[in-house]
PDB file of C-alpha atoms in Angstrom:
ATOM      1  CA  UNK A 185     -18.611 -38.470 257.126  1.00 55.00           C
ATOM      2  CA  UNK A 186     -17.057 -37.601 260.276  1.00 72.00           C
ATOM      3  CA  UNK A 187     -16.179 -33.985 259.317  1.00 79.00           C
ATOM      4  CA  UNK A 188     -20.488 -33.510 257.898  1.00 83.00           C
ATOM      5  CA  UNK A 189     -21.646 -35.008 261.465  1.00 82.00           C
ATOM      6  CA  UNK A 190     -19.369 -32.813 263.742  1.00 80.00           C
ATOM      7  CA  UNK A 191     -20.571 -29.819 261.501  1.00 85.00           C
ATOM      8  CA  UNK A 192     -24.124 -30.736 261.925  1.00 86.00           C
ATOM      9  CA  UNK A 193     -23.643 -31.462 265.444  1.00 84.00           C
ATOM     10  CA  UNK A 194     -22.521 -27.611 265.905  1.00 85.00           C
ATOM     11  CA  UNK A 195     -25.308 -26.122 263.839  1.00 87.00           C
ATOM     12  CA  UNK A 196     -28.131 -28.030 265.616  1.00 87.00           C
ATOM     13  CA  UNK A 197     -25.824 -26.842 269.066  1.00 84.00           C
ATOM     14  CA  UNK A 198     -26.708 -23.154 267.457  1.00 87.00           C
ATOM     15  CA  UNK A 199     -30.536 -24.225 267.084  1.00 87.00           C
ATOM     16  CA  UNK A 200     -30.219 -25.302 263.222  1.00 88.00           C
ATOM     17  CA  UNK A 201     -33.503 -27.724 263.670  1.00 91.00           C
ATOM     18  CA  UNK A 202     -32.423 -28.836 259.683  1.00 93.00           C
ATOM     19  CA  UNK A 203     -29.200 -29.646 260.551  1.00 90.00           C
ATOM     20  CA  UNK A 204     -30.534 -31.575 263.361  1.00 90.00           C
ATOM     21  CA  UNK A 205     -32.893 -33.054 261.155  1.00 93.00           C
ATOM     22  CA  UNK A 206     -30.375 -34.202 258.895  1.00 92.00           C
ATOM     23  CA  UNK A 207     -28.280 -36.011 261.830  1.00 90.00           C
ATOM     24  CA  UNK A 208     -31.917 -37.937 262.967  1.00 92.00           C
ATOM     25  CA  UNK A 209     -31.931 -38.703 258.920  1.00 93.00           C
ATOM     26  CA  UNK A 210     -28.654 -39.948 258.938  1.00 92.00           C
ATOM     27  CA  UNK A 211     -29.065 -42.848 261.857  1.00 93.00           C
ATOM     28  CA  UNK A 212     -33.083 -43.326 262.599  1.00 94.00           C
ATOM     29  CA  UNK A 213     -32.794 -46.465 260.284  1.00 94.00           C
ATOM     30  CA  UNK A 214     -29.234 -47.937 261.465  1.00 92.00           C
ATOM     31  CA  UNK A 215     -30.202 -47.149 265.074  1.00 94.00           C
ATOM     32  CA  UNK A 216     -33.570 -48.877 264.381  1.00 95.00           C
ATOM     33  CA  UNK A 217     -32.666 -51.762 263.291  1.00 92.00           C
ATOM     34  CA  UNK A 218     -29.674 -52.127 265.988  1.00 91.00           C
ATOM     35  CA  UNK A 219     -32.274 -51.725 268.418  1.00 92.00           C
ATOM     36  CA  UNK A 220     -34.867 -54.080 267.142  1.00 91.00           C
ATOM     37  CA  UNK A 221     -32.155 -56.509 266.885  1.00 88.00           C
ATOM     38  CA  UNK A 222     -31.178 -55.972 270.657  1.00 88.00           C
ATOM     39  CA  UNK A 223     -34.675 -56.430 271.831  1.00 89.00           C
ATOM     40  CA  UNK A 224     -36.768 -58.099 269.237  1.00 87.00           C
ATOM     41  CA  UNK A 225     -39.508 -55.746 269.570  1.00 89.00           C
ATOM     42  CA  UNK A 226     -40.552 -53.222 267.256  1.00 92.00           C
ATOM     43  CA  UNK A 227     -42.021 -50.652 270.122  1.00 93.00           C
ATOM     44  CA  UNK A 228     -39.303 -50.744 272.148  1.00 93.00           C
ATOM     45  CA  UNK A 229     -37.127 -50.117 269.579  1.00 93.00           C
ATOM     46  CA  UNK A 230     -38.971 -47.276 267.847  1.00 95.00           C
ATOM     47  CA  UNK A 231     -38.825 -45.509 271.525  1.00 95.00           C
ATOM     48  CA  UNK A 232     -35.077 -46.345 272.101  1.00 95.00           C
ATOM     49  CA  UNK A 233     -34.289 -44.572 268.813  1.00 96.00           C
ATOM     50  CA  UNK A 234     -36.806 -41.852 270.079  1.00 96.00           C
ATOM     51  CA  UNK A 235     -35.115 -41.561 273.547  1.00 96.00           C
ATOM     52  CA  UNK A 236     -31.871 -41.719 271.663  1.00 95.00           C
ATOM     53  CA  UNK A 237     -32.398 -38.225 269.899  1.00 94.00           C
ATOM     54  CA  UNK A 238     -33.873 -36.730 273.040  1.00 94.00           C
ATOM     55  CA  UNK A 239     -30.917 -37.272 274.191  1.00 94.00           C
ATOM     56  CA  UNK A 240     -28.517 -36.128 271.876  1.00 92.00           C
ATOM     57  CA  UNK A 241     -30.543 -33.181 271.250  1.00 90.00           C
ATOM     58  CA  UNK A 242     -30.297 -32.004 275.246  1.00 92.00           C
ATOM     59  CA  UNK A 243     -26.530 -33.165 275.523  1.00 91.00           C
ATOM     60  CA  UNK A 244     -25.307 -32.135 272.698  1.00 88.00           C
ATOM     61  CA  UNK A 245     -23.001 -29.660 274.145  1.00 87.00           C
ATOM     62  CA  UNK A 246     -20.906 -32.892 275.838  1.00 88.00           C
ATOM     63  CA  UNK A 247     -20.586 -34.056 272.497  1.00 83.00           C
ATOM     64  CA  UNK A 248     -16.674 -34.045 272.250  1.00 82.00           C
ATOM     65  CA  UNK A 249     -15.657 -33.591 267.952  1.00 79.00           C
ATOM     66  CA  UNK A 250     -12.408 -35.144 268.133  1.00 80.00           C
ATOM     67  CA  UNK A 251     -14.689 -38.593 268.505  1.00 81.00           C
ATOM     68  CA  UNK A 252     -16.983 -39.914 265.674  1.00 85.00           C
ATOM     69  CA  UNK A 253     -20.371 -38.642 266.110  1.00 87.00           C
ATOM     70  CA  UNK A 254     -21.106 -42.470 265.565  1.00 87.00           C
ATOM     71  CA  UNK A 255     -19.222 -43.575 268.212  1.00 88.00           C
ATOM     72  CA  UNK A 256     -21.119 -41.634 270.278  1.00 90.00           C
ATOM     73  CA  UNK A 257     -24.865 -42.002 269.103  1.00 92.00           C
ATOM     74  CA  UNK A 258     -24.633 -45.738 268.936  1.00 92.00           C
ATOM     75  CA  UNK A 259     -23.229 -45.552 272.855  1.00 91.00           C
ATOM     76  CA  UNK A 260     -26.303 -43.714 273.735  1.00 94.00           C
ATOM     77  CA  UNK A 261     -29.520 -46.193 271.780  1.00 94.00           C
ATOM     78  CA  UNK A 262     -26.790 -48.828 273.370  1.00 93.00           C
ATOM     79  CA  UNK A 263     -27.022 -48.054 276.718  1.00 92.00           C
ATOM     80  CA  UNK A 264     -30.613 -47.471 276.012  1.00 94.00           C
ATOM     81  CA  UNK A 265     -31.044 -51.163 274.952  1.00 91.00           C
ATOM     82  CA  UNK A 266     -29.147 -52.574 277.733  1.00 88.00           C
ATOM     83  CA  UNK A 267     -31.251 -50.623 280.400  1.00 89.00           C
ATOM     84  CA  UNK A 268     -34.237 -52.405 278.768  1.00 90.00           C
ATOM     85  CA  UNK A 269     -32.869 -55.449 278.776  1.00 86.00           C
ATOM     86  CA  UNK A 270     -31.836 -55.405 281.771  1.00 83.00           C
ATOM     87  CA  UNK A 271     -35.610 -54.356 283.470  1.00 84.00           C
ATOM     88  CA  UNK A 272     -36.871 -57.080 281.533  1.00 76.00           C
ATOM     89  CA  UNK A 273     -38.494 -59.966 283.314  1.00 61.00           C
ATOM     90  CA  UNK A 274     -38.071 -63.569 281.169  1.00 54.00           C
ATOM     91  CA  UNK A 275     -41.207 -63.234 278.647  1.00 50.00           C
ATOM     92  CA  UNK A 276     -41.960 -63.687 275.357  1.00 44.00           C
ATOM     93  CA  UNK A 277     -43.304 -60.402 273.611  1.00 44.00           C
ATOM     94  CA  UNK A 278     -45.722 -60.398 271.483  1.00 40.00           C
ATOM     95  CA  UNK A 279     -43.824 -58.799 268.712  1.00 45.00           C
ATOM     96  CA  UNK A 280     -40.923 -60.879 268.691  1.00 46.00           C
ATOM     97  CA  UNK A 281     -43.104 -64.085 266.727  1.00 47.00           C
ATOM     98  CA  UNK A 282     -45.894 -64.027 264.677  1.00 47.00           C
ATOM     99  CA  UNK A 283     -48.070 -66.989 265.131  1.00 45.00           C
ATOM    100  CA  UNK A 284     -47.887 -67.278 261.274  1.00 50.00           C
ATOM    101  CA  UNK A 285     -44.138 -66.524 260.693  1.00 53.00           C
ATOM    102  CA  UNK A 286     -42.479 -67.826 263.859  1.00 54.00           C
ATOM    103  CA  UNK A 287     -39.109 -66.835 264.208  1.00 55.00           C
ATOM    104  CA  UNK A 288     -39.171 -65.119 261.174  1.00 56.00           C
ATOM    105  CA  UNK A 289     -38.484 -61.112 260.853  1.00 52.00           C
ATOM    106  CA  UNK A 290     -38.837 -59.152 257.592  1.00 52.00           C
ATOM    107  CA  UNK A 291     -36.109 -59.819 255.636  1.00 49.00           C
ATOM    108  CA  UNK A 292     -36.289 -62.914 255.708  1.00 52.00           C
ATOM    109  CA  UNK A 293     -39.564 -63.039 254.711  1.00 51.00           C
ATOM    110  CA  UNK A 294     -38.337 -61.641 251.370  1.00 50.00           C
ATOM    111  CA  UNK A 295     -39.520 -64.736 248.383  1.00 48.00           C
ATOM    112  CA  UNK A 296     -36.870 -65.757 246.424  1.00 51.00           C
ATOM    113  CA  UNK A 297     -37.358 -68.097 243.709  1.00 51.00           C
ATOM    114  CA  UNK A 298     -35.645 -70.977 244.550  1.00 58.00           C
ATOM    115  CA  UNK A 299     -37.063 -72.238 248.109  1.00 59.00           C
ATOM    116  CA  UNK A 300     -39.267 -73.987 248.742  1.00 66.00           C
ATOM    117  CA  UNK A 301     -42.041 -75.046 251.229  1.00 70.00           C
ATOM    118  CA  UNK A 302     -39.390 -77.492 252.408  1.00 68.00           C
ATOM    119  CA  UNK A 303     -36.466 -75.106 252.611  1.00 64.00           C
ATOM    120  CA  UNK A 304     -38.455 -72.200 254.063  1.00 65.00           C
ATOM    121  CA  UNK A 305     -39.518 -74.663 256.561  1.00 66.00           C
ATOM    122  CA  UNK A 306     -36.189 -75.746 257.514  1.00 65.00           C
ATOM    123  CA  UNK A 307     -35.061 -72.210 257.337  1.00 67.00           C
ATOM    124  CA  UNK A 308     -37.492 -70.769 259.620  1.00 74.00           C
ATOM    125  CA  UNK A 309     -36.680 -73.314 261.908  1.00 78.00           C
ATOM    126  CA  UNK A 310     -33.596 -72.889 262.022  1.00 76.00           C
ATOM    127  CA  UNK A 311     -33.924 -68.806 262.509  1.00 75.00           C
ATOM    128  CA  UNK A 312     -36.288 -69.701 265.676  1.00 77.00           C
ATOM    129  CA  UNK A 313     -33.324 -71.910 267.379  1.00 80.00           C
ATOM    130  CA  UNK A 314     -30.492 -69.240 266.956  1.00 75.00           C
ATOM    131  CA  UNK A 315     -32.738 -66.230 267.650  1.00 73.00           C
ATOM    132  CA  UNK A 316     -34.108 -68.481 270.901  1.00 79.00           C
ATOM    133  CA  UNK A 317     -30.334 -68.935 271.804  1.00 81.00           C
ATOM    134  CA  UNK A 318     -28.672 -65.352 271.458  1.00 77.00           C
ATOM    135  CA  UNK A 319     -31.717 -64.050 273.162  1.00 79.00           C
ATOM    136  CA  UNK A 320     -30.654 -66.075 275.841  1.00 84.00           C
ATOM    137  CA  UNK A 321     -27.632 -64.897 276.325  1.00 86.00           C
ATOM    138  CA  UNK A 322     -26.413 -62.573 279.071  1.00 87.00           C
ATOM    139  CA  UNK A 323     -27.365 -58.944 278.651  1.00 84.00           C
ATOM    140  CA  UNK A 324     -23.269 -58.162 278.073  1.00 85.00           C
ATOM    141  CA  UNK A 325     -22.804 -60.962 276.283  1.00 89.00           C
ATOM    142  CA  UNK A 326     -25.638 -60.393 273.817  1.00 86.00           C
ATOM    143  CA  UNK A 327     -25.053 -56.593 273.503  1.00 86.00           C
ATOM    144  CA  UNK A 328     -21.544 -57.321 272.405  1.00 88.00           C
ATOM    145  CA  UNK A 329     -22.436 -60.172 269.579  1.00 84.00           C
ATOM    146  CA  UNK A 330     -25.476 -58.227 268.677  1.00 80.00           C
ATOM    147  CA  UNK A 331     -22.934 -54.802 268.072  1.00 84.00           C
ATOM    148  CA  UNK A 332     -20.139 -57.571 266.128  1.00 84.00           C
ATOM    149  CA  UNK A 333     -22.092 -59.665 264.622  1.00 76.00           C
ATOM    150  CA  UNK A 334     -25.550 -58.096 263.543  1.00 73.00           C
ATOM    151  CA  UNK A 335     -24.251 -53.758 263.137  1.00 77.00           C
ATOM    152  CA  UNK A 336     -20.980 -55.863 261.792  1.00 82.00           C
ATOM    153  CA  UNK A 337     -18.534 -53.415 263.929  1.00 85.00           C
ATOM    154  CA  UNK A 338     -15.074 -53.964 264.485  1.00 90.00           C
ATOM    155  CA  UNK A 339     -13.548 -54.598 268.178  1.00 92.00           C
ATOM    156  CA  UNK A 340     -12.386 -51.502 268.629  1.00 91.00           C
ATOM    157  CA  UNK A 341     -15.812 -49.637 267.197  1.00 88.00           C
ATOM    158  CA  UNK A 342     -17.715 -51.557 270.320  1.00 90.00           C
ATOM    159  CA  UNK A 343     -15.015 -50.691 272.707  1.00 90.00           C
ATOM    160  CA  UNK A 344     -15.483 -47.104 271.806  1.00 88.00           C
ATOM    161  CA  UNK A 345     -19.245 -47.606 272.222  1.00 87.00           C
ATOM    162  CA  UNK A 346     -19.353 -49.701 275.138  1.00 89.00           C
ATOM    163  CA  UNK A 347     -16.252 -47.630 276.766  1.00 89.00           C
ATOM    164  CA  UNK A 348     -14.854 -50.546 277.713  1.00 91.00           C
ATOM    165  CA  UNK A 349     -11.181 -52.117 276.825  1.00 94.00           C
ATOM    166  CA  UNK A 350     -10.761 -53.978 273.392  1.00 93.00           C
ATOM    167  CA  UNK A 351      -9.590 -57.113 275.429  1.00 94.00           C
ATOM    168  CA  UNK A 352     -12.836 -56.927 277.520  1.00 94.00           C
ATOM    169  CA  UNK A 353     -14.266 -56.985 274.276  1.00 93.00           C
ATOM    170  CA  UNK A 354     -12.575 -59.526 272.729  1.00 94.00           C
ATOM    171  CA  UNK A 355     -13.042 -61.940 275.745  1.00 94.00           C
ATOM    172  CA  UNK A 356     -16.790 -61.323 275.629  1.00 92.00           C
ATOM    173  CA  UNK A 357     -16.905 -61.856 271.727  1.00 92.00           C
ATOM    174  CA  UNK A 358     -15.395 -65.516 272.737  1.00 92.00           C
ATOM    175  CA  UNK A 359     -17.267 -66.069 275.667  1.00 92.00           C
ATOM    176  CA  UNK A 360     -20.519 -65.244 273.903  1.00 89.00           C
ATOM    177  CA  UNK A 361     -19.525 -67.536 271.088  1.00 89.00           C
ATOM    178  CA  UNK A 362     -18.479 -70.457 272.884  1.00 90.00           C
ATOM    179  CA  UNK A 363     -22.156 -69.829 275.003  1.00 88.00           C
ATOM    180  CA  UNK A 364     -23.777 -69.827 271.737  1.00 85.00           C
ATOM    181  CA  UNK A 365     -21.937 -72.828 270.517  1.00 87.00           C
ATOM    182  CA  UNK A 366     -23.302 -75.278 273.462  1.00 86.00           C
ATOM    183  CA  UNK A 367     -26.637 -74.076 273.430  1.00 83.00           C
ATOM    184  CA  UNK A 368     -26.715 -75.121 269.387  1.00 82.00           C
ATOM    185  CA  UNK A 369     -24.155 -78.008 269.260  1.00 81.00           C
ATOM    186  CA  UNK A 370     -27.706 -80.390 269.685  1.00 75.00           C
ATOM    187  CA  UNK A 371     -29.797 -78.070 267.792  1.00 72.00           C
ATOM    188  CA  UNK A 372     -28.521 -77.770 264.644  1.00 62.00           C
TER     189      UNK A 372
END
């Protein structure tokens, strides 16, 4: 994959608007969802992504092909995220509950056949607690469990995308966890 989106990268560099169609095909969805996940709101995470190929598309000429094209897209709608976050007062936003699915976001609003009122209940409870608690986190904590956890990358894929050291990382990863831990040690 690395080879196609270093290719594409130089074609849309040339002006090839399909190539650089393909690349915005290739991560509007993953970069979406890593977004929404960082902020828990579907706006600001449609214009992250948005910002995130403006972006690419002017600086494309820094991109460096001896790095994954991944590593560096997901550093950009990162940084994005975190400048968000970070100009954020302490609010709820409207898009982050519904009043009729609190806590709940789309998948896991998905019926299955065996829960029940009960279970969904319990469930959606339980979502509410854990999303209350890693949105409480630290904006470098959360960034970091949001990139491990959630987009499932390894320590050394968020230390290329954070440009930061693995043990940075890895002490963050704890930190966050042990953070996460106390909040929902009486919760749960």
């Amino acid at each position: 994959m690395n080879v196609l989106e270093a290719r594409l990268a130089r074609l849309a560099l040339k002006g090839d608007q399909r190539a650089f169609a393909e690349l915005v095909g290739l991560y509007q969805d993953k970069l979406f969802h890593m977004a929404y996940r960082m902020l828990y709101n579907r706006q600001e995470a449609e214009d992250v992504v948005q910002e995130t190929f403006l972006r690419v598309y002017k600086n494309l000429e820094r991109y460096d092909e001896s790095l994954k094209f991944s590593t560096w897209i997901y550093r950009i709608a990162t940084n994005l995220c975190i400048d968000r976050l970070r100009k954020r007062k302490p609010s709820y936003s409207l898009d982050a509950e519904s009043t009729d699915h609190e806590g709940l976001d789309g998948y896991s609003m998905i019926p299955s056949d065996d829960r029940t009122p009960e279970s969904e209940l319990l469930l959606s409870e339980t979502q509410r607690i854990i999303h209350d608690s890693i949105d409480s986190l630290p904006p470098k904590y959360k960034t970091i469990m949001m990139l491990r956890y959630i987009q499932e990358m390894s320590l050394q894929e968020i230390s290329d995308v954070l440009d930061m050291p693995v043990t940075t990382i890895k002490t963050r990863v704890h930190r966050g966890r042990e953070f996460l831990r106390k909040k929902l040690e009486h919760k749960l």
